[in-house]
Short mmCIF file of C-alpha atoms and ligand atoms in Angstrom, two decimals:
data_model
loop_
_atom_site.label_atom_id
_atom_site.label_comp_id
_atom_site.label_asym_id
_atom_site.label_seq_id
_atom_site.Cartn_x
_atom_site.Cartn_y
_atom_site.Cartn_z
CA MET X 1 -2.60 -32.15 -38.18
CA GLY X 2 -1.31 -30.84 -34.95
CA SER X 3 -0.40 -27.27 -35.85
CA ILE X 4 -1.84 -26.16 -32.50
CA LYS X 5 -0.67 -29.22 -30.69
CA GLY X 6 2.72 -29.40 -32.44
CA ASP X 7 4.32 -32.11 -34.53
CA LEU X 8 4.32 -35.66 -33.28
CA LEU X 9 7.77 -37.24 -33.34
CA ILE X 10 8.01 -41.01 -33.51
CA TYR X 11 11.21 -42.99 -33.10
CA ASN X 12 11.33 -45.16 -36.19
CA SER X 13 13.37 -48.28 -35.43
CA LEU X 14 13.99 -48.80 -39.13
CA ARG X 15 15.71 -45.43 -39.45
CA GLY X 16 17.15 -45.26 -35.95
CA GLU X 17 15.88 -41.74 -35.37
CA LYS X 18 12.88 -39.70 -34.31
CA LEU X 19 10.91 -38.45 -37.30
CA VAL X 20 7.88 -36.22 -37.66
CA PHE X 21 4.88 -38.47 -38.06
CA GLU X 22 3.17 -38.06 -41.40
CA PRO X 23 0.36 -40.54 -42.02
CA LEU X 24 -0.14 -41.98 -45.49
CA LYS X 25 -3.62 -40.52 -45.57
CA GLU X 26 -4.24 -37.27 -43.74
CA GLY X 27 -6.25 -37.74 -40.58
CA PHE X 28 -6.07 -41.55 -40.65
CA VAL X 29 -3.65 -43.97 -39.05
CA GLY X 30 -3.23 -47.69 -39.65
CA LEU X 31 -1.66 -49.35 -36.59
CA TYR X 32 -0.69 -53.01 -36.35
CA VAL X 33 0.66 -54.61 -33.18
CA CYS X 34 1.80 -58.23 -32.90
CA GLY X 35 -0.53 -59.90 -30.45
CA PRO X 36 0.09 -62.74 -28.03
CA THR X 37 0.64 -66.39 -28.81
CA VAL X 38 -2.20 -67.80 -26.76
CA TYR X 39 -0.69 -70.93 -25.21
CA SER X 40 -0.33 -69.59 -21.66
CA ASN X 41 -1.43 -66.71 -19.44
CA VAL X 42 0.06 -63.39 -20.47
CA HIS X 43 2.77 -62.33 -18.03
CA LEU X 44 3.46 -58.82 -16.88
CA GLY X 45 6.17 -58.38 -19.54
CA ASN X 46 3.74 -59.12 -22.37
CA CYS X 47 1.32 -56.69 -20.73
CA ARG X 48 3.93 -53.95 -20.75
CA THR X 49 4.23 -54.08 -24.53
CA PHE X 50 0.45 -54.08 -25.02
CA ILE X 51 0.01 -51.22 -22.55
CA SER X 52 2.75 -49.22 -24.32
CA PHE X 53 0.83 -49.49 -27.59
CA ASP X 54 -2.43 -48.75 -25.83
CA LEU X 55 -0.82 -45.43 -24.89
CA VAL X 56 0.21 -44.85 -28.52
CA TYR X 57 -3.32 -45.65 -29.71
CA ARG X 58 -4.90 -43.42 -27.09
CA TYR X 59 -2.67 -40.44 -27.89
CA LEU X 60 -3.27 -40.76 -31.65
CA ILE X 61 -7.01 -40.70 -30.94
CA HIS X 62 -6.56 -37.72 -28.64
CA LEU X 63 -4.78 -35.87 -31.45
CA GLY X 64 -7.89 -36.40 -33.55
CA TYR X 65 -6.72 -39.19 -35.84
CA LYS X 66 -9.13 -41.85 -36.96
CA VAL X 67 -7.12 -44.95 -36.11
CA ARG X 68 -7.64 -48.49 -37.31
CA TYR X 69 -5.87 -50.56 -34.70
CA VAL X 70 -5.27 -54.20 -35.59
CA ARG X 71 -3.74 -56.60 -33.06
CA ASN X 72 -3.69 -60.26 -33.96
CA ILE X 73 -4.02 -63.43 -31.96
CA THR X 74 -1.36 -66.01 -32.87
CA ASP X 75 -3.17 -69.31 -32.61
CA VAL X 76 -1.01 -71.46 -34.88
CA GLY X 77 2.47 -71.58 -36.40
CA HIS X 78 4.57 -70.18 -33.52
CA LEU X 79 7.05 -72.97 -32.91
CA THR X 80 8.87 -73.63 -29.65
CA ASP X 81 12.24 -72.35 -30.95
CA ASP X 82 10.64 -69.10 -32.23
CA ALA X 83 11.91 -70.12 -35.70
CA ASP X 84 11.35 -73.16 -37.90
CA GLU X 85 12.06 -75.99 -35.50
CA GLY X 86 10.19 -77.61 -32.68
CA GLU X 87 6.56 -78.14 -31.93
CA ASP X 88 3.75 -75.64 -32.35
CA LYS X 89 3.46 -73.90 -28.93
CA ILE X 90 -0.32 -74.31 -28.88
CA ALA X 91 -0.33 -77.91 -30.10
CA LYS X 92 2.27 -78.75 -27.46
CA LYS X 93 0.17 -77.30 -24.67
CA ALA X 94 -2.90 -79.10 -26.04
CA ARG X 95 -0.98 -82.37 -26.03
CA LEU X 96 0.21 -81.85 -22.45
CA GLU X 97 -3.23 -80.90 -21.18
CA GLN X 98 -5.05 -83.41 -23.38
CA LEU X 99 -7.26 -80.72 -24.82
CA GLU X 100 -8.16 -79.55 -28.29
CA PRO X 101 -5.79 -76.81 -29.52
CA MET X 102 -8.81 -74.54 -29.88
CA GLU X 103 -9.65 -75.06 -26.19
CA ILE X 104 -6.18 -73.80 -25.34
CA VAL X 105 -6.60 -70.86 -27.71
CA HIS X 106 -9.98 -69.97 -26.25
CA GLN X 107 -8.88 -70.22 -22.63
CA TYR X 108 -5.84 -67.99 -23.04
CA THR X 109 -7.52 -65.53 -25.37
CA MET X 110 -10.16 -65.05 -22.68
CA ASP X 111 -7.46 -64.58 -20.06
CA PHE X 112 -5.69 -62.04 -22.27
CA HIS X 113 -8.89 -60.05 -22.81
CA LYS X 114 -9.67 -60.06 -19.09
CA VAL X 115 -6.20 -58.82 -18.18
CA MET X 116 -6.27 -56.11 -20.84
CA GLU X 117 -9.60 -54.93 -19.49
CA GLN X 118 -8.25 -54.87 -15.94
CA PHE X 119 -5.45 -52.65 -17.21
CA ASN X 120 -8.03 -50.46 -18.95
CA ALA X 121 -6.46 -51.09 -22.35
CA ILE X 122 -8.81 -50.25 -25.22
CA SER X 123 -9.68 -53.19 -27.40
CA PRO X 124 -8.26 -53.00 -30.93
CA ASN X 125 -10.66 -52.38 -33.83
CA ILE X 126 -9.86 -55.75 -35.37
CA GLU X 127 -8.37 -58.78 -33.64
CA PRO X 128 -7.72 -61.29 -36.41
CA THR X 129 -6.60 -64.84 -35.72
CA ALA X 130 -4.02 -66.63 -37.80
CA THR X 131 -6.25 -69.70 -38.21
CA GLY X 132 -9.00 -67.47 -39.58
CA HIS X 133 -6.74 -66.17 -42.37
CA ILE X 134 -5.24 -69.30 -43.93
CA ILE X 135 -6.52 -68.39 -47.40
CA GLU X 136 -4.92 -64.93 -47.26
CA GLN X 137 -1.68 -66.52 -46.13
CA ILE X 138 -1.70 -69.04 -48.99
CA GLU X 139 -2.32 -66.19 -51.44
CA MET X 140 0.60 -64.20 -50.09
CA ILE X 141 2.91 -67.21 -50.26
CA GLN X 142 1.83 -67.75 -53.86
CA ALA X 143 2.68 -64.13 -54.70
CA ILE X 144 6.14 -64.51 -53.12
CA LEU X 145 6.68 -67.73 -55.06
CA ASP X 146 5.49 -66.10 -58.31
CA ASN X 147 7.94 -63.25 -57.77
CA GLY X 148 10.79 -65.74 -57.39
CA PHE X 149 11.63 -65.11 -53.73
CA ALA X 150 10.60 -68.50 -52.37
CA TYR X 151 10.93 -72.15 -53.29
CA GLU X 152 9.15 -75.38 -52.55
CA SER X 153 10.88 -78.23 -50.81
CA ASN X 154 9.15 -81.41 -49.81
CA GLY X 155 5.74 -79.75 -49.45
CA SER X 156 7.13 -76.81 -47.48
CA ILE X 157 7.77 -73.32 -48.84
CA TYR X 158 10.84 -71.37 -47.78
CA PHE X 159 11.74 -67.74 -48.28
CA ASP X 160 14.98 -67.39 -50.23
CA VAL X 161 16.84 -64.83 -48.11
CA GLU X 162 19.97 -64.58 -50.23
CA LYS X 163 17.97 -64.08 -53.41
CA TYR X 164 15.98 -61.32 -51.70
CA ASN X 165 19.17 -59.73 -50.43
CA GLU X 166 20.42 -59.29 -53.99
CA THR X 167 17.91 -56.48 -54.44
CA HIS X 168 16.78 -55.53 -50.91
CA PRO X 169 18.89 -55.34 -47.77
CA TYR X 170 17.91 -58.18 -45.40
CA GLY X 171 18.74 -57.13 -41.84
CA GLU X 172 18.02 -53.40 -42.27
CA LEU X 173 15.65 -53.26 -39.27
CA SER X 174 17.78 -55.15 -36.79
CA GLY X 175 21.02 -53.65 -38.11
CA ARG X 176 22.42 -57.07 -39.00
CA LYS X 177 24.62 -57.78 -41.99
CA ILE X 178 23.80 -60.80 -44.07
CA GLU X 179 27.45 -61.94 -44.08
CA ASP X 180 27.46 -61.97 -40.26
CA LEU X 181 24.13 -63.72 -40.15
CA ILE X 182 25.39 -66.40 -42.52
CA ALA X 183 28.60 -66.80 -40.52
CA ASN X 184 26.60 -67.22 -37.30
CA THR X 185 24.15 -69.83 -38.49
CA ARG X 186 24.83 -73.49 -38.12
CA ASP X 187 25.37 -75.55 -41.26
CA LEU X 188 22.48 -77.50 -42.69
CA ASP X 189 22.66 -81.13 -41.71
CA GLY X 190 21.77 -82.49 -45.13
CA GLN X 191 18.35 -83.59 -43.86
CA ASP X 192 17.16 -80.03 -43.96
CA GLU X 193 14.56 -78.96 -46.48
CA LYS X 194 16.12 -75.50 -46.70
CA ARG X 195 18.64 -74.50 -49.34
CA ALA X 196 20.40 -72.15 -46.95
CA PRO X 197 20.26 -71.83 -43.15
CA LEU X 198 18.97 -68.24 -43.19
CA ASP X 199 15.90 -69.17 -45.23
CA PHE X 200 12.73 -69.24 -43.20
CA ALA X 201 9.47 -71.16 -43.56
CA LEU X 202 6.40 -69.55 -45.10
CA TRP X 203 4.49 -72.81 -45.07
CA LYS X 204 5.41 -76.07 -43.43
CA ASN X 205 4.42 -79.49 -44.55
CA ALA X 206 2.57 -81.20 -41.69
CA GLN X 207 3.50 -84.65 -40.49
CA PRO X 208 0.53 -87.04 -40.12
CA GLU X 209 0.51 -86.70 -36.31
CA HIS X 210 0.28 -82.90 -36.54
CA ILE X 211 -3.15 -81.67 -35.44
CA MET X 212 -3.38 -78.11 -36.76
CA LYS X 213 -3.14 -78.38 -40.54
CA TRP X 214 -4.84 -77.19 -43.70
CA PRO X 215 -4.82 -78.10 -47.39
CA SER X 216 -2.76 -75.88 -49.67
CA PRO X 217 -1.49 -76.00 -53.27
CA TRP X 218 1.66 -77.59 -51.80
CA GLY X 219 -0.02 -80.23 -49.69
CA ILE X 220 -1.31 -80.39 -46.12
CA GLY X 221 0.50 -78.06 -43.81
CA PHE X 222 0.43 -74.94 -41.67
CA PRO X 223 1.64 -71.34 -42.04
CA GLY X 224 4.85 -69.83 -40.69
CA TRP X 225 4.51 -67.43 -37.76
CA HIS X 226 6.16 -64.49 -39.56
CA LEU X 227 3.83 -64.83 -42.51
CA GLU X 228 0.67 -64.58 -40.42
CA CYS X 229 1.34 -61.00 -39.40
CA SER X 230 2.19 -59.99 -42.97
CA ALA X 231 -1.03 -61.51 -44.33
CA MET X 232 -3.29 -60.05 -41.62
CA SER X 233 -1.75 -56.56 -41.64
CA THR X 234 -1.98 -56.42 -45.45
CA LYS X 235 -5.59 -57.56 -45.41
CA TYR X 236 -6.81 -54.95 -42.95
CA LEU X 237 -4.36 -52.06 -43.39
CA GLY X 238 -3.10 -52.43 -46.96
CA GLU X 239 0.20 -53.26 -48.63
CA GLN X 240 1.75 -50.27 -46.92
CA PHE X 241 0.55 -48.83 -43.63
CA ASP X 242 1.61 -46.30 -41.02
CA ILE X 243 2.76 -47.92 -37.78
CA HIS X 244 3.78 -51.44 -36.81
CA GLY X 245 4.56 -52.16 -33.18
CA GLY X 246 5.74 -54.98 -30.98
CA GLY X 247 8.33 -55.79 -28.36
CA MET X 248 12.03 -55.26 -29.08
CA ASP X 249 12.56 -59.03 -29.01
CA LEU X 250 10.45 -59.36 -32.15
CA LYS X 251 12.71 -57.13 -34.29
CA PHE X 252 14.70 -60.13 -35.44
CA PRO X 253 13.74 -62.37 -37.04
CA HIS X 254 9.97 -61.77 -36.86
CA HIS X 255 9.75 -58.18 -38.08
CA GLU X 256 12.76 -58.45 -40.36
CA CYS X 257 10.93 -61.32 -42.06
CA GLU X 258 7.72 -59.29 -42.25
CA ILE X 259 9.57 -56.57 -44.18
CA ALA X 260 11.05 -59.17 -46.53
CA GLN X 261 7.69 -60.91 -47.08
CA GLY X 262 5.80 -57.68 -47.75
CA THR X 263 8.46 -56.39 -50.13
CA ALA X 264 8.80 -59.72 -51.90
CA SER X 265 5.06 -60.09 -52.43
CA ASN X 266 4.19 -56.62 -53.70
CA GLY X 267 7.37 -54.60 -54.07
CA LYS X 268 6.64 -52.21 -51.21
CA SER X 269 8.24 -52.05 -47.80
CA PRO X 270 5.10 -52.68 -45.73
CA VAL X 271 5.55 -50.29 -42.82
CA ARG X 272 6.35 -46.58 -42.62
CA TYR X 273 7.12 -46.34 -38.88
CA TRP X 274 8.38 -49.36 -36.96
CA MET X 275 8.02 -48.95 -33.20
CA HIS X 276 9.54 -51.27 -30.61
CA GLY X 277 8.81 -51.36 -26.93
CA ASN X 278 11.55 -52.31 -24.51
CA MET X 279 11.44 -55.17 -22.06
CA LEU X 280 10.09 -55.43 -18.56
CA THR X 281 12.78 -57.08 -16.46
CA LEU X 282 12.71 -58.96 -13.19
CA ASN X 283 15.96 -59.19 -11.22
CA GLY X 284 17.56 -57.38 -14.17
CA LYS X 285 16.62 -60.11 -16.66
CA LYS X 286 13.93 -60.13 -19.32
CA MET X 287 10.63 -61.30 -17.93
CA SER X 288 9.94 -64.52 -19.76
CA LYS X 289 7.63 -67.44 -19.35
CA SER X 290 10.14 -70.00 -20.63
CA THR X 291 12.83 -69.16 -18.06
CA GLY X 292 10.32 -68.97 -15.21
CA ASN X 293 11.44 -65.38 -14.59
CA SER X 294 7.93 -63.96 -14.78
CA LEU X 295 5.02 -62.58 -12.81
CA LEU X 296 1.36 -62.84 -13.66
CA PRO X 297 -0.84 -59.74 -13.40
CA GLU X 298 -3.26 -61.69 -11.21
CA GLU X 299 -0.48 -62.27 -8.65
CA LEU X 300 -0.08 -58.50 -8.33
CA PHE X 301 -3.79 -57.86 -8.06
CA SER X 302 -4.17 -60.52 -5.33
CA GLY X 303 -0.79 -59.98 -3.65
CA GLU X 304 -0.17 -63.73 -3.88
CA ASN X 305 3.50 -63.82 -4.71
CA ASP X 306 6.51 -63.97 -2.40
CA LEU X 307 7.98 -60.89 -4.07
CA LEU X 308 5.07 -58.79 -2.81
CA ASP X 309 3.97 -57.80 0.67
CA LYS X 310 0.54 -56.64 -0.46
CA SER X 311 -1.82 -56.52 -3.43
CA TYR X 312 -1.82 -53.72 -6.00
CA ASP X 313 -4.62 -52.17 -8.00
CA PRO X 314 -4.26 -52.63 -11.79
CA MET X 315 -4.20 -48.84 -12.11
CA VAL X 316 -1.15 -48.63 -9.83
CA VAL X 317 0.58 -51.18 -12.05
CA ARG X 318 -0.38 -49.18 -15.13
CA PHE X 319 0.95 -45.99 -13.47
CA PHE X 320 4.17 -47.88 -12.69
CA MET X 321 4.54 -48.75 -16.38
CA MET X 322 3.88 -45.15 -17.42
CA GLN X 323 6.79 -44.01 -15.26
CA ALA X 324 9.23 -45.41 -17.82
CA HIS X 325 9.49 -44.44 -21.48
CA TYR X 326 8.40 -47.31 -23.72
CA ARG X 327 11.88 -47.54 -25.28
CA SER X 328 13.64 -47.91 -21.90
CA THR X 329 13.83 -51.12 -19.96
CA LEU X 330 11.80 -51.19 -16.77
CA ASP X 331 12.79 -53.33 -13.82
CA PHE X 332 10.07 -54.69 -11.62
CA THR X 333 10.55 -54.39 -7.86
CA SER X 334 7.99 -54.24 -5.08
CA GLU X 335 9.64 -50.97 -3.86
CA ALA X 336 9.08 -49.37 -7.26
CA LEU X 337 5.49 -50.54 -7.22
CA GLY X 338 5.03 -49.10 -3.72
CA ALA X 339 6.40 -45.76 -4.93
CA ALA X 340 4.06 -45.89 -7.93
CA GLU X 341 1.14 -46.38 -5.56
CA LYS X 342 2.06 -43.18 -3.71
CA GLY X 343 2.37 -41.28 -6.96
CA TYR X 344 -0.90 -42.62 -8.30
CA ASN X 345 -2.77 -41.74 -5.09
CA LYS X 346 -1.31 -38.24 -5.08
CA LEU X 347 -2.38 -37.69 -8.68
CA MET X 348 -5.88 -39.01 -8.03
CA GLU X 349 -6.26 -36.84 -4.91
CA ALA X 350 -5.35 -33.83 -7.02
CA MET X 351 -7.90 -34.86 -9.67
CA LYS X 352 -10.55 -34.80 -6.93
CA SER X 353 -9.37 -31.39 -5.72
CA LEU X 354 -9.44 -30.14 -9.30
CA ASP X 355 -13.20 -30.79 -9.34
CA GLU X 356 -13.66 -28.89 -6.09
CA ILE X 357 -11.52 -25.75 -6.43
CA VAL X 358 -12.96 -22.60 -7.95
CA GLY X 359 -11.47 -19.92 -10.16
CA GLY X 360 -10.58 -16.63 -8.54
CA LYS X 361 -11.12 -13.06 -9.59
CA GLU X 362 -7.63 -12.00 -8.60
CA ALA X 363 -6.03 -14.78 -10.47
CA ASP X 364 -2.39 -15.16 -11.46
CA SER X 365 -2.61 -15.41 -15.19
CA GLY X 366 -0.34 -17.35 -17.44
CA GLN X 367 0.46 -20.36 -15.27
CA VAL X 368 -1.88 -22.86 -16.81
CA LYS X 369 -1.17 -22.52 -20.51
CA PRO X 370 2.56 -23.44 -20.29
CA ILE X 371 1.72 -26.46 -18.14
CA VAL X 372 -0.88 -27.66 -20.62
CA ASP X 373 1.55 -27.08 -23.50
CA SER X 374 4.07 -29.21 -21.66
CA PHE X 375 1.64 -32.14 -21.67
CA TYR X 376 1.59 -32.01 -25.46
CA SER X 377 5.31 -31.48 -25.86
CA ALA X 378 6.02 -34.53 -23.68
CA MET X 379 3.72 -36.81 -25.63
CA ASN X 380 4.73 -35.34 -28.98
CA ASP X 381 8.28 -36.32 -28.15
CA ASP X 382 7.85 -40.00 -29.01
CA PHE X 383 5.08 -40.62 -26.45
CA ASN X 384 7.17 -39.65 -23.44
CA ALA X 385 4.85 -40.70 -20.62
CA PRO X 386 7.37 -40.22 -17.75
CA VAL X 387 7.91 -36.60 -18.78
CA LEU X 388 4.15 -36.19 -19.11
CA LEU X 389 3.75 -37.49 -15.55
CA ALA X 390 6.39 -35.05 -14.29
CA ASN X 391 4.51 -32.22 -16.01
CA LEU X 392 1.20 -33.41 -14.59
CA PHE X 393 2.79 -33.21 -11.14
CA GLU X 394 3.60 -29.53 -11.86
CA ALA X 395 -0.14 -29.12 -12.34
CA VAL X 396 -0.74 -31.07 -9.11
CA LYS X 397 1.44 -28.53 -7.25
CA LEU X 398 -0.61 -25.68 -8.68
CA ILE X 399 -3.92 -27.39 -7.82
CA ASN X 400 -2.78 -27.98 -4.25
CA SER X 401 -1.64 -24.35 -3.88
CA VAL X 402 -5.02 -23.13 -5.11
CA LYS X 403 -6.73 -25.52 -2.71
CA ASP X 404 -4.62 -24.20 0.18
CA GLY X 405 -5.41 -20.62 -0.79
CA LYS X 406 -1.79 -19.90 -1.70
CA ALA X 407 -2.47 -19.31 -5.39
CA SER X 408 -5.42 -18.66 -7.60
CA VAL X 409 -6.24 -19.25 -11.24
CA SER X 410 -8.87 -17.61 -13.39
CA THR X 411 -12.12 -19.41 -14.11
CA GLU X 412 -11.08 -19.68 -17.73
CA ASP X 413 -7.66 -21.16 -16.89
CA LEU X 414 -9.25 -23.56 -14.45
CA ALA X 415 -11.64 -24.79 -17.13
CA LEU X 416 -8.68 -25.36 -19.48
CA LEU X 417 -6.69 -27.17 -16.80
CA ARG X 418 -9.65 -29.41 -15.95
CA LYS X 419 -10.29 -30.30 -19.57
CA GLU X 420 -6.68 -31.09 -20.41
CA MET X 421 -5.81 -32.86 -17.17
CA GLN X 422 -8.82 -35.09 -17.45
CA ALA X 423 -7.93 -35.81 -21.06
CA PHE X 424 -4.30 -36.66 -20.31
CA VAL X 425 -4.84 -38.58 -17.09
CA TYR X 426 -7.92 -40.56 -18.07
CA ASP X 427 -8.00 -40.67 -21.87
CA VAL X 428 -4.30 -40.63 -22.79
CA LEU X 429 -2.59 -42.36 -19.86
CA GLY X 430 -5.66 -44.54 -19.47
CA LEU X 431 -5.75 -44.23 -15.67
CA LYS X 432 -9.00 -44.53 -13.79
CA ALA X 433 -9.90 -43.07 -10.42
CA PRO X 434 -10.06 -45.70 -7.67
CA GLY X 435 -13.47 -47.30 -7.54
CA SER X 436 -14.65 -45.36 -10.60
CA GLU X 437 -15.80 -48.53 -12.31
CA GLY X 438 -17.03 -50.26 -9.18
CA ASP X 439 -20.74 -50.95 -9.07
CA ASN X 440 -21.80 -48.92 -6.05
CA ARG X 441 -25.27 -50.54 -6.11
CA ILE X 442 -23.82 -53.53 -4.23
CA ASN X 443 -23.89 -51.78 -0.82
CA PRO X 444 -27.67 -51.17 -0.58
CA VAL X 445 -28.30 -54.67 -1.98
CA MET X 446 -26.07 -56.20 0.69
CA ASP X 447 -27.76 -54.12 3.41
CA LEU X 448 -31.09 -55.55 2.28
CA VAL X 449 -29.84 -59.15 2.10
CA LEU X 450 -28.27 -58.95 5.57
CA GLU X 451 -31.42 -57.40 7.01
CA LEU X 452 -33.48 -60.30 5.63
CA ARG X 453 -30.98 -62.74 7.07
CA GLN X 454 -31.22 -61.00 10.44
CA GLN X 455 -35.01 -61.22 10.36
CA ALA X 456 -34.78 -64.96 9.60
CA ARG X 457 -32.37 -65.44 12.51
CA THR X 458 -34.66 -63.55 14.85
CA LYS X 459 -37.47 -65.90 13.85
CA LYS X 460 -35.10 -68.85 14.28
CA ASP X 461 -35.66 -69.64 10.59
CA TRP X 462 -32.18 -71.23 10.25
CA ASP X 463 -32.95 -72.70 6.84
CA THR X 464 -33.36 -69.26 5.31
CA SER X 465 -30.44 -67.68 7.13
CA ASP X 466 -28.11 -70.56 6.11
CA LYS X 467 -29.39 -70.39 2.56
CA ILE X 468 -28.48 -66.70 2.41
CA ARG X 469 -25.05 -67.27 3.93
CA ASP X 470 -24.27 -70.19 1.59
CA GLY X 471 -25.56 -68.33 -1.45
CA LEU X 472 -23.31 -65.37 -0.63
CA ALA X 473 -20.36 -67.68 -0.03
CA ALA X 474 -20.91 -69.22 -3.46
CA ALA X 475 -20.71 -65.68 -4.87
CA GLY X 476 -17.39 -65.17 -3.04
CA ILE X 477 -18.87 -63.00 -0.28
CA THR X 478 -18.09 -63.95 3.32
CA VAL X 479 -20.45 -62.87 6.07
CA LYS X 480 -19.03 -62.37 9.57
CA ASP X 481 -21.12 -62.01 12.73
CA SER X 482 -19.60 -60.34 15.76
CA LYS X 483 -20.83 -58.50 18.87
CA ASP X 484 -20.66 -55.25 16.84
CA GLY X 485 -22.99 -56.58 14.18
CA THR X 486 -22.65 -58.30 10.84
CA SER X 487 -20.06 -57.42 8.22
CA TRP X 488 -19.17 -58.83 4.81
CA ASN X 489 -16.31 -58.83 2.37
P1 AMP D 501 4.46 -63.64 -27.42
O1 AMP D 501 3.16 -64.07 -26.83
O2 AMP D 501 5.64 -64.39 -26.90
O3 AMP D 501 4.42 -63.63 -28.94
O4 AMP D 501 4.71 -62.14 -26.95
C1 AMP D 501 3.72 -61.15 -27.00
C2 AMP D 501 4.36 -59.78 -26.88
O5 AMP D 501 4.97 -59.60 -25.60
C3 AMP D 501 5.46 -59.50 -27.91
O6 AMP D 501 5.25 -58.21 -28.47
C4 AMP D 501 6.73 -59.53 -27.10
O7 AMP D 501 7.69 -58.67 -27.65
C5 AMP D 501 6.24 -59.02 -25.77
N1 AMP D 501 7.10 -59.38 -24.63
C6 AMP D 501 7.55 -60.61 -24.28
N2 AMP D 501 8.31 -60.55 -23.15
C7 AMP D 501 8.35 -59.25 -22.77
C8 AMP D 501 8.97 -58.52 -21.70
N3 AMP D 501 9.69 -59.13 -20.76
N4 AMP D 501 8.78 -57.17 -21.64
C9 AMP D 501 8.03 -56.54 -22.58
N5 AMP D 501 7.44 -57.17 -23.62
C10 AMP D 501 7.58 -58.50 -23.72
ZN1 ZN D 502 3.77 -60.39 -35.58
#
């Protein structure tokens, strides 16, 4: 793969270096990304991680791979302390709102899908839910138990970290040493079901008041958050698959535990390339729902937040995210977003010009090919979108020079530039031209409706004219009459 386009290098967090990507099966890629825990609206930080992996997915497709992209929905088992203590995040929200947990799950899954669509993120091929895979999770726990890496305690099952560490290094992904981890964990208080503090729950026995629970060979309970991802990735991608992604904050313990669970159940380290996206920060601190240091995408699209002086198109926000490499932190400021808007507009203007310019007979040859090659070399270098953008702006310079008559390119080169720029801007970066998705049939329809309203007014048929105005208002359209005529928005 990629002899013309070059080798794809991926930074593998497990190895701490960039490595040439070699899929397990030529031409195919299995990609798993940890999805959201659907107990609240996704904030812009969550979106950054999902958009980063949308870029990865898009580029793999562009390179010609057949990708199976699995991104789960965590709808049970993620506890408030992100480990084994506290309440289930979804059950807690359901209790507070006096709703069924599945109402919470549905509401925030819908919100997540809407936001991803606004950002033009391609839907994964499979979006499994944890509650839909309880049987697979029980089977995996049984395999870990059978292999001697877990134990039962009071109807709960815990992974025996120290036992595992005798044969496999626990902490290899996050670079932690088991001795340090042990030294840093608090002592068990005697009430604890665990044998050792580092052990983590695969299955938890449910108290009678617990709402989300299922029967298992060990009694009524619910699965551990780490186990869900192991069971779902194994089911759809196999015991070993190519790429696993998620935010940096999931490296430990979530992904470390996934490695341990996969290895303990079938003897294979589950993932070949671990990829971790860095955090979106606000005021220099991780954007996070629990600390209140977060922004919702909708606030950006409507401009309704004190940090902003105007609204921003989702594509501007996406462009803003593409200006940073996925492994670098990105700080959100309204100035940076304003600058991204200028950059996005400039790129889109050039895309329009690219459609309009024509190839010349007396063309300078040899300018286009190196620019196009630079698109590939940027993305082949661990999906380096900011370098790709810089290289696309080299092409923008050339397009503008041709437009101004200061340079010319051959018809053949122009065709190549068009094809590759469209591919990289629209297909790989996932940007859309402003208004490209808008339904432009609304304008003639509104002209017709307003004409009918005007006719009714002329005939003093106030019932009809009010009905039209109220009907439009209900659809979120405001009609304004002034001495210059009628307008709507
Ligand atoms: P959660 O719903 O908490 O399980 O998180 C969903 C995804 O969002 C995970 O991959 C997290 O790593 C990621 N995430 C959470 N906060 C941020 C942030 N501030 N910047 C980037 N990614 C984040
Ligand atoms: Zn996960």
